[in-house]
Coordinates of C-alpha atoms and ligand atoms in Angstrom, one line a residue:
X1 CA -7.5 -20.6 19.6
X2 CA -7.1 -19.7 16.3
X3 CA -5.8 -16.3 15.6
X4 CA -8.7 -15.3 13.5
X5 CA -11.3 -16.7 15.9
X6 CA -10.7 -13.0 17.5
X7 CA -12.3 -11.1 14.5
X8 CA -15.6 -10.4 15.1
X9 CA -18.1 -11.0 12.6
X10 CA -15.6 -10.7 9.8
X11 CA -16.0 -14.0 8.5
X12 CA -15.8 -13.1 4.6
X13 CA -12.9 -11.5 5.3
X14 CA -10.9 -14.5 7.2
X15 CA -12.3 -17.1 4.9
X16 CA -9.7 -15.3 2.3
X17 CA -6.9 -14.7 5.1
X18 CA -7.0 -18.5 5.7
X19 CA -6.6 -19.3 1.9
X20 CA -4.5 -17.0 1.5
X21 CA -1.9 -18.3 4.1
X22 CA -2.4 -21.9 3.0
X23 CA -1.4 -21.1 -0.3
X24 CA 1.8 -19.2 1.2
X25 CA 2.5 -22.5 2.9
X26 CA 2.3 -24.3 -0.2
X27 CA 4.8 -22.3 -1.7
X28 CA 1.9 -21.5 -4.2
X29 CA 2.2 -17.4 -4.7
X30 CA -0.6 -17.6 -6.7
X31 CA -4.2 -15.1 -7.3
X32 CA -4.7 -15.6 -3.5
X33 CA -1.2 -14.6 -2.1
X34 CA -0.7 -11.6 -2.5
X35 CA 2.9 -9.2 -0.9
X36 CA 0.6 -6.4 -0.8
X37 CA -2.8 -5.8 1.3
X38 CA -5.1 -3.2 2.4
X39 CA -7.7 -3.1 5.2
X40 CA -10.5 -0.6 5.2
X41 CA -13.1 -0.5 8.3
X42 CA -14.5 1.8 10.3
X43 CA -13.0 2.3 13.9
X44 CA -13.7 -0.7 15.9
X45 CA -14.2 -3.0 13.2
X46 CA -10.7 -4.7 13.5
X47 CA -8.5 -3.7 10.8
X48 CA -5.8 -4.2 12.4
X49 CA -6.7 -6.9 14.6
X50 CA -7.4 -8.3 11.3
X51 CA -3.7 -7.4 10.2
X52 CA -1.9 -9.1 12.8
X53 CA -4.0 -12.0 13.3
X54 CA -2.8 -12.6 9.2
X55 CA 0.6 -12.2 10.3
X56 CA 0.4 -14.2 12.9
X57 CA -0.9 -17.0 10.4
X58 CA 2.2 -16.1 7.6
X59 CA 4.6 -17.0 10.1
X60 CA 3.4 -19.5 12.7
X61 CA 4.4 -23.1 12.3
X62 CA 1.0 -24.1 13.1
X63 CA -1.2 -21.8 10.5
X64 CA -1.6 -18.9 13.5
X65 CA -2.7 -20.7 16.5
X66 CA -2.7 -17.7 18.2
X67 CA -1.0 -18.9 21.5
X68 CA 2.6 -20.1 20.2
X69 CA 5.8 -17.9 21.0
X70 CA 5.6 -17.0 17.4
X71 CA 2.2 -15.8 17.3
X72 CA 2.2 -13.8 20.8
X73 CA 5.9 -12.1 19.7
X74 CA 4.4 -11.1 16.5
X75 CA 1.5 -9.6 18.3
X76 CA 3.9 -7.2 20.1
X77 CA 6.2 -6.5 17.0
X78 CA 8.8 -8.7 19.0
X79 CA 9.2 -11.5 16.3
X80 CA 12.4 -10.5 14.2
X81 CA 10.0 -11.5 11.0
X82 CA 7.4 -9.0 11.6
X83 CA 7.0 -5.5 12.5
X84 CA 4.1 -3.4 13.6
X85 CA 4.2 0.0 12.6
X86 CA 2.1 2.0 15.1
X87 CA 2.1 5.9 14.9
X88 CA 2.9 7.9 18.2
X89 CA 2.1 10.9 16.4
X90 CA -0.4 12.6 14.1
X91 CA 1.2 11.6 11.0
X92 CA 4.4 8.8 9.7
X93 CA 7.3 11.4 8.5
X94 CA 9.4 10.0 5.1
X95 CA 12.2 9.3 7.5
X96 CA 10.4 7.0 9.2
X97 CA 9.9 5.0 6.2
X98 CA 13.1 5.2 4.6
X99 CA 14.6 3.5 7.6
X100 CA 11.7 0.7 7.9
X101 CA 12.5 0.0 3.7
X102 CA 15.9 -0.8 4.7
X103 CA 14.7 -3.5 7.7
X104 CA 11.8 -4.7 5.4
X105 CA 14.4 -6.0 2.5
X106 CA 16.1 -8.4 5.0
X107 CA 15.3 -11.8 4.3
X108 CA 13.1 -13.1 6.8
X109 CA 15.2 -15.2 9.6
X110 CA 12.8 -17.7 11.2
X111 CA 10.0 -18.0 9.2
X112 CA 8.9 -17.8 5.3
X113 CA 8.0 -14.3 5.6
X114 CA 8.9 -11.1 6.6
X115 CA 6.0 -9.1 7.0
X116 CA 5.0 -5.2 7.8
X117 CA 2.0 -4.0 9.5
X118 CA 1.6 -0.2 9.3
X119 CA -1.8 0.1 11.4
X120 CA -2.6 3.7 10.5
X121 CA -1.5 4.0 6.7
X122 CA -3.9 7.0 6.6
X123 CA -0.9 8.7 8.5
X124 CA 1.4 8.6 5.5
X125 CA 2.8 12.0 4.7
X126 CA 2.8 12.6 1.1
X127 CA 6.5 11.7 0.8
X128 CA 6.3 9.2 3.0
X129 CA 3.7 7.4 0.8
X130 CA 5.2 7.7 -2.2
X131 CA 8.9 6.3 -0.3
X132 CA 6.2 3.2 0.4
X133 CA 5.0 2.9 -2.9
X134 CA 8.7 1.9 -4.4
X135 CA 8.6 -0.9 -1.9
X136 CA 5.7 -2.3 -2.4
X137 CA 6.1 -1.9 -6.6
X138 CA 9.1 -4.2 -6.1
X139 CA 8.4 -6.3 -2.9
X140 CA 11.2 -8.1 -1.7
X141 CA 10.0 -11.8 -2.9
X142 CA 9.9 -12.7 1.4
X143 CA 8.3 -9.3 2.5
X144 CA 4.3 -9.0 3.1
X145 CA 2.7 -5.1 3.0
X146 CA -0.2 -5.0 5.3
X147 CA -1.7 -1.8 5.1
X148 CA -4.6 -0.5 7.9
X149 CA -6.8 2.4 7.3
X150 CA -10.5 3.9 7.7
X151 CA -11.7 3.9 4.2
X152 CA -10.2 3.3 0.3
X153 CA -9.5 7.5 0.1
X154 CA -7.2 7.9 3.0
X155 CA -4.8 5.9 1.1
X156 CA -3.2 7.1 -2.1
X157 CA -4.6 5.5 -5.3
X158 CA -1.0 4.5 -6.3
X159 CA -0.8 2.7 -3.3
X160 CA -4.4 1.1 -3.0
X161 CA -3.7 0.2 -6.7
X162 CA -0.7 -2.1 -6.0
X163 CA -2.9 -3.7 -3.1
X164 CA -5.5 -6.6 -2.6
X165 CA -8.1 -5.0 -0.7
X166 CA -10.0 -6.0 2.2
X167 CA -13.2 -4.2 3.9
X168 CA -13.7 -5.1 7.4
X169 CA -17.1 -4.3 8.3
X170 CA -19.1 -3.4 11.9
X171 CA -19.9 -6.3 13.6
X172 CA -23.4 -6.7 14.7
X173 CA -24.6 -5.7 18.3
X174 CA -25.3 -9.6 18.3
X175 CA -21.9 -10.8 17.6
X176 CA -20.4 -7.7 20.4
X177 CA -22.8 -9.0 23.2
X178 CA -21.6 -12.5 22.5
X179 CA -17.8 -11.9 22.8
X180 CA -18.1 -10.0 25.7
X181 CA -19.7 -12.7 27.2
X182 CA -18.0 -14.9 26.0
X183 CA -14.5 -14.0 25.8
X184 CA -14.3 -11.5 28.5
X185 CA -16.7 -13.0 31.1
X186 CA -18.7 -9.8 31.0
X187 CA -22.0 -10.0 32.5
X188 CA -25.4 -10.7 29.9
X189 CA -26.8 -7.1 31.0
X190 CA -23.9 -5.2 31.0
X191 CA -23.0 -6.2 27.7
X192 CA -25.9 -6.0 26.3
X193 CA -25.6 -2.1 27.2
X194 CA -22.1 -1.6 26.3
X195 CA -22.5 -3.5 22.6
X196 CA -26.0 -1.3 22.3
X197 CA -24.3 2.1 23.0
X198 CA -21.0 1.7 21.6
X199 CA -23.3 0.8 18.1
X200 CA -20.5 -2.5 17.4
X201 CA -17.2 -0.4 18.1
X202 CA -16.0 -3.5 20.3
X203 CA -13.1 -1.9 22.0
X204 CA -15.4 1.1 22.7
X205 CA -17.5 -1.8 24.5
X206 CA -15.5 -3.7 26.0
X207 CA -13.6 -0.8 27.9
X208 CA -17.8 0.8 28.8
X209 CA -18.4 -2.4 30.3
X210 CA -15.2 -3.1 32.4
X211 CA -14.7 0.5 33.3
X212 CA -17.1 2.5 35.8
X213 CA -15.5 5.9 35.2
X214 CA -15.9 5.6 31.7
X215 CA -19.5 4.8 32.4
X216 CA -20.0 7.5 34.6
X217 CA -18.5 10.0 32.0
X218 CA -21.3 8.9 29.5
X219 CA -23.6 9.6 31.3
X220 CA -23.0 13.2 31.5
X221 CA -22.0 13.6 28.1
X222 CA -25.6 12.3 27.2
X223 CA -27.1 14.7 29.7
X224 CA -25.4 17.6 27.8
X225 CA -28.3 18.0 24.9
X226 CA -30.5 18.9 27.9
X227 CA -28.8 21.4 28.9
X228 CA -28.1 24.1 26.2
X229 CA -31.0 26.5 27.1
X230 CA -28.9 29.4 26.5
X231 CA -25.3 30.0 24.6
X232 CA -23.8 30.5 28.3
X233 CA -25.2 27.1 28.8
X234 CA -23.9 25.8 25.7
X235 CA -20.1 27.3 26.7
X236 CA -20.0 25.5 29.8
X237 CA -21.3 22.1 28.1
X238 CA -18.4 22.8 25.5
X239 CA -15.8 22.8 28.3
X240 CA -17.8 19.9 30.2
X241 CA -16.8 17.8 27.1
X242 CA -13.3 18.7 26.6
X243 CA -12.5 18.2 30.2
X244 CA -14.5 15.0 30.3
X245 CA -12.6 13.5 27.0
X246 CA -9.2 14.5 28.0
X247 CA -9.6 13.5 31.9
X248 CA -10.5 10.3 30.6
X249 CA -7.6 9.8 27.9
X250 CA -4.8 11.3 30.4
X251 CA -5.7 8.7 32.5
X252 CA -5.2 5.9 30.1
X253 CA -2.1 7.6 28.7
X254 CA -0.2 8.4 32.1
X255 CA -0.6 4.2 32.9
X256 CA 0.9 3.5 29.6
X257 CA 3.6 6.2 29.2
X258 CA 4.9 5.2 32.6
X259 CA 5.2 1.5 31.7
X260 CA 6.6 2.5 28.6
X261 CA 9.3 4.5 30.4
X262 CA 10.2 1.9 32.5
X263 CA 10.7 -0.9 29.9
X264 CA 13.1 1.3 28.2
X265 CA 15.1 1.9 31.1
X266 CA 15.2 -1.4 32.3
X267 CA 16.8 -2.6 28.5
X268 CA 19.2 0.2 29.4
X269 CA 19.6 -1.1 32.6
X270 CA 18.8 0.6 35.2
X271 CA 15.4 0.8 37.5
X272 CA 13.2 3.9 37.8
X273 CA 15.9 6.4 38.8
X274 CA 17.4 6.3 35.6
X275 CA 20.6 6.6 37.1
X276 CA 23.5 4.0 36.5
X277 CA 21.9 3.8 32.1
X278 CA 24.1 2.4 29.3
X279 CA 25.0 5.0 27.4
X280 CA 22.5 6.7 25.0
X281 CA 19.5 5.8 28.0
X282 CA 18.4 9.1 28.6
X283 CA 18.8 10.2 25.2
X284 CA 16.5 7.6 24.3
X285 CA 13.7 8.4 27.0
X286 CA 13.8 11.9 25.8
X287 CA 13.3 10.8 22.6
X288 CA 10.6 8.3 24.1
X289 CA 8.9 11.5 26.3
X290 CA 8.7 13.7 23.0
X291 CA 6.9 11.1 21.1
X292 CA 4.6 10.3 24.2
X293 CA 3.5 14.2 24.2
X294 CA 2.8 14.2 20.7
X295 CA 0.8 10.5 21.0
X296 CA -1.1 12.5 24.2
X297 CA -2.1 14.9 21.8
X298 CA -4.2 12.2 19.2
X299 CA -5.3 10.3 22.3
X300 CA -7.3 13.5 23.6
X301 CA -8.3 14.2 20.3
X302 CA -9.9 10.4 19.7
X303 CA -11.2 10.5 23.3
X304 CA -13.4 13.7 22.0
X305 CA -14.0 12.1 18.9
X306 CA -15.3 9.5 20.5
X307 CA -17.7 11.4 23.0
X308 CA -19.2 13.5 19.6
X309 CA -20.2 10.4 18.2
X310 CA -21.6 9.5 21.5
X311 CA -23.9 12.5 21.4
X312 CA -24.5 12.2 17.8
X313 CA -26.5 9.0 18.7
X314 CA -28.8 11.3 21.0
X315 CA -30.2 13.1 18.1
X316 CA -30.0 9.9 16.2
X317 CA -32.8 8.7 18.8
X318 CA -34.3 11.8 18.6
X319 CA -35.0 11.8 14.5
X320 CA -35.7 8.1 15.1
X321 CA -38.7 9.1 17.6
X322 CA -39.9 11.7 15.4
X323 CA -40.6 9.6 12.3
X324 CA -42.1 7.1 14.7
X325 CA -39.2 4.2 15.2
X326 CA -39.0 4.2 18.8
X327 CA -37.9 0.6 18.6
X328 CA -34.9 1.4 16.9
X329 CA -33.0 3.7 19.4
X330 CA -29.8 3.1 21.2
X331 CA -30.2 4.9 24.2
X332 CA -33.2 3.2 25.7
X333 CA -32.5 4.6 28.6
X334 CA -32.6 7.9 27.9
X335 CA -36.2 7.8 26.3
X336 CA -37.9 10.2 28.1
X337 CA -35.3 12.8 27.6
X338 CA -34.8 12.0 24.0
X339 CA -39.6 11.8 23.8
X340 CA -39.4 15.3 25.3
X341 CA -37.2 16.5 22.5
X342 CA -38.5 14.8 19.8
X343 CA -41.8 17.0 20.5
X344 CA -40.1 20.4 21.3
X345 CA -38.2 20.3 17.8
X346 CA -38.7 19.9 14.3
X347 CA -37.4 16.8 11.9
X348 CA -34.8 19.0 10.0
X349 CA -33.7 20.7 12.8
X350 CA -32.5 17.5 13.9
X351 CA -30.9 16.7 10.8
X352 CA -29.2 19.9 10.7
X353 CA -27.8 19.3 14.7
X354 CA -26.5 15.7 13.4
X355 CA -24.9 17.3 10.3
X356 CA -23.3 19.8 13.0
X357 CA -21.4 17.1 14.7
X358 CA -20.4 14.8 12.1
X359 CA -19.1 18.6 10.9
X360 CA -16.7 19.3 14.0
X361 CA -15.3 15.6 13.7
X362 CA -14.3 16.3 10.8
X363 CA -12.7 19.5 12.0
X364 CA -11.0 18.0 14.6
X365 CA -9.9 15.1 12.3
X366 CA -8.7 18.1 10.5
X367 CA -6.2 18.8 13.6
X368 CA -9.0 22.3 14.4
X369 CA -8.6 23.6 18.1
X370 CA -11.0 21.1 20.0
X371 CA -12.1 23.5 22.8
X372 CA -12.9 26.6 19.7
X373 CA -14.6 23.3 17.7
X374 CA -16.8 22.1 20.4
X375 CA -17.9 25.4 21.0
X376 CA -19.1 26.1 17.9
X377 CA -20.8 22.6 17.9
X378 CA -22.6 23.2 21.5
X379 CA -23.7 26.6 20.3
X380 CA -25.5 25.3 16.7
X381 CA -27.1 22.1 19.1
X382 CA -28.8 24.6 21.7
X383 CA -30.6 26.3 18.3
X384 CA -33.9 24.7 18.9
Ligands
ZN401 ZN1 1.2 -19.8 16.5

């Protein structure tokens, strides 16, 4: 399969991608090859799925097929021609960069291209932009730049003036339900929940629909609006969602820390008691534990991110009821609840509640304390 067949419901996007890498093949560096790119999408929408899968098609003797050693090494950052910069920690320091400039002149050594992925440019320090920005000025004539990040003003306008930019945009529920089925054998019904809710985040819906804890954990999140009758109320549904959030992204992080361990130890050689490592080894899974606690850190805070926006699309339903659009919710299934509160408030009040959430995202974007942030949230949400 083709490497782009993965992007969902992106085709204006990969029509230019494919173009783009068949003028590269042609040695044509014209209008529509360009060393510098920029993808802007909301979360879900496959920016850097979109990212890779261009890679993938720069360097792949057969225009990204998607399953060739090329293609599935570039995928991991394990093809010596491309590397995938993904950020373990709230931000990508100056140092960081200064050592990736020095990789990213290197002529490419299989392929026609060396290229860089960095999938969360919004990450950038200050410095470490501007260390970028030289680079991508003067590209080595071999070296690609693809840039990933939410929207146009999380990147520098030096930067997103030196690159082509692409907007990724959310797929529809119709084009979710139809990969999961699809692609990942997920069952008509189930998907048709999990593309509903997760309002066309697909990895959001893919991981509801293959994932009964995760399910289960919705569920009480979305009970939460019902039960802020008083501010004690609303502390305990605070801590309710905090726990919740970072049971659930512990669980995903302890899997992959472990792994992570052990692949290191292993290239040092030696098996899980560490014992018996080339030197530097446990230097090096120090180093690997420090950046794991810091990742641990962002994971919880996208895990209550991601539960916010989840109870954002209650009151969603809520104003949707109350102008008389009861077709148009996404919780169908919570219609009664979401009825009975559509009659016990007002319009604005509901505007003010979704205003409220969007509000502590943005604190917690902001690195706020999440527990303090939540709080305040859970308290302004039980004002009727
Ligand atoms: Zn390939």
């Amino acid at each position: 399969m083709n490497s782009f067949a993965l992007l969902v419901g992106q085709e204006h996007i990969t029509d230019i991608l494919e173009s783009a890498a068949a003028a590269s093949r042609n040695g044509a560096e014209t209008q529509s090859m360009t060393h510098a790119w920029l993808f802007t999408g909301p979360p879900g929408s496959g920016r850097s799925s979109a990212a890779v899968a261009f890679a993938q098609a720069l360097i792949c003797p057969n225009n990204g097929c998607g399953n060739c050693s090329d293609c599935t090494s570039a995928k991991t950052s394990a093809h010596p021609d491309v590397e995938i910069i993904r950020t373990e920690g709230l931000s990508i320091k100056v140092e960081e960069i200064r050592e990736l400039l020095t990789r990213a002149a290197w002529a490419p050594s299989l392929s026609a291209w060396r290229v860089v992925v960095i999938e969360d440019a919004d990450r950038l320090t200050e410095s470490a932009a501007n260390a970028l920005l030289k680079a991508i000025e003067e590209p080595g004539t071999r070296t690609v730049w693809l840039l990933c990040a939410p929207t146009l003003h999380d990147v520098l306008p030096t930067i997103r003036s030196r690159c082509r930019h692409l907007q990724l945009r959310t797929p529809s529920i119709g084009a979710v339900i139809q990969v999961l089925i699809n692609r990942d054998q997920i069952s008509p019904d189930m998907a048709q929940f999990a593309a509903r809710v997760s309002q066309g985040h697909i990895g959001r819906a893919r991981f509801l629909a293959t994932n009964e804890m995760a399910r289960s954990n919705r569920k009480v999140i979305m009970q939460l609006p019902m039960k802020l009758g008083s501010l004690a109320c609303a502390f305990e549904a605070a801590q309710t969602l905090v726990d919740i959030a970072t049971i659930e992204a512990n669980t995903a992080s302890e899997k992959r820390d472990e792994l992570e361990i052990e692949k290191l130890r292993e290239a040092y050689g030696k098996g899980a008691t560490g014992r018996g490592m080339a030197t530097g080894g446990s230097k090096a899974v120090k180093e690997l534990e420090k950046e794991q606690r810091s990742r641990a850190i962002r994971v919880v805070r996208d895990s209550i991110d991601g539960a916010l926006s989840d109870l954002a699309t209650f009151y969603r339903d809520v104003m949707l009821v109350q102008s008389g659009s009861v077709d148009a919710i996404v919780n169908s299934d919570l219609l009664d609840e979401i009825e009975r509160c559509a009659h016990k408030t007002r319009e604005d009040s509901s505007t003010k509640k979704l205003e409220a959430i969007m509000q502590a995202r943005a604190q917690l974007a902001m690195n706020a304390a999440p527990l303090t942030s939540v709080e305040a949230l859970m308290c302004r949400l039980a004002w009727p």
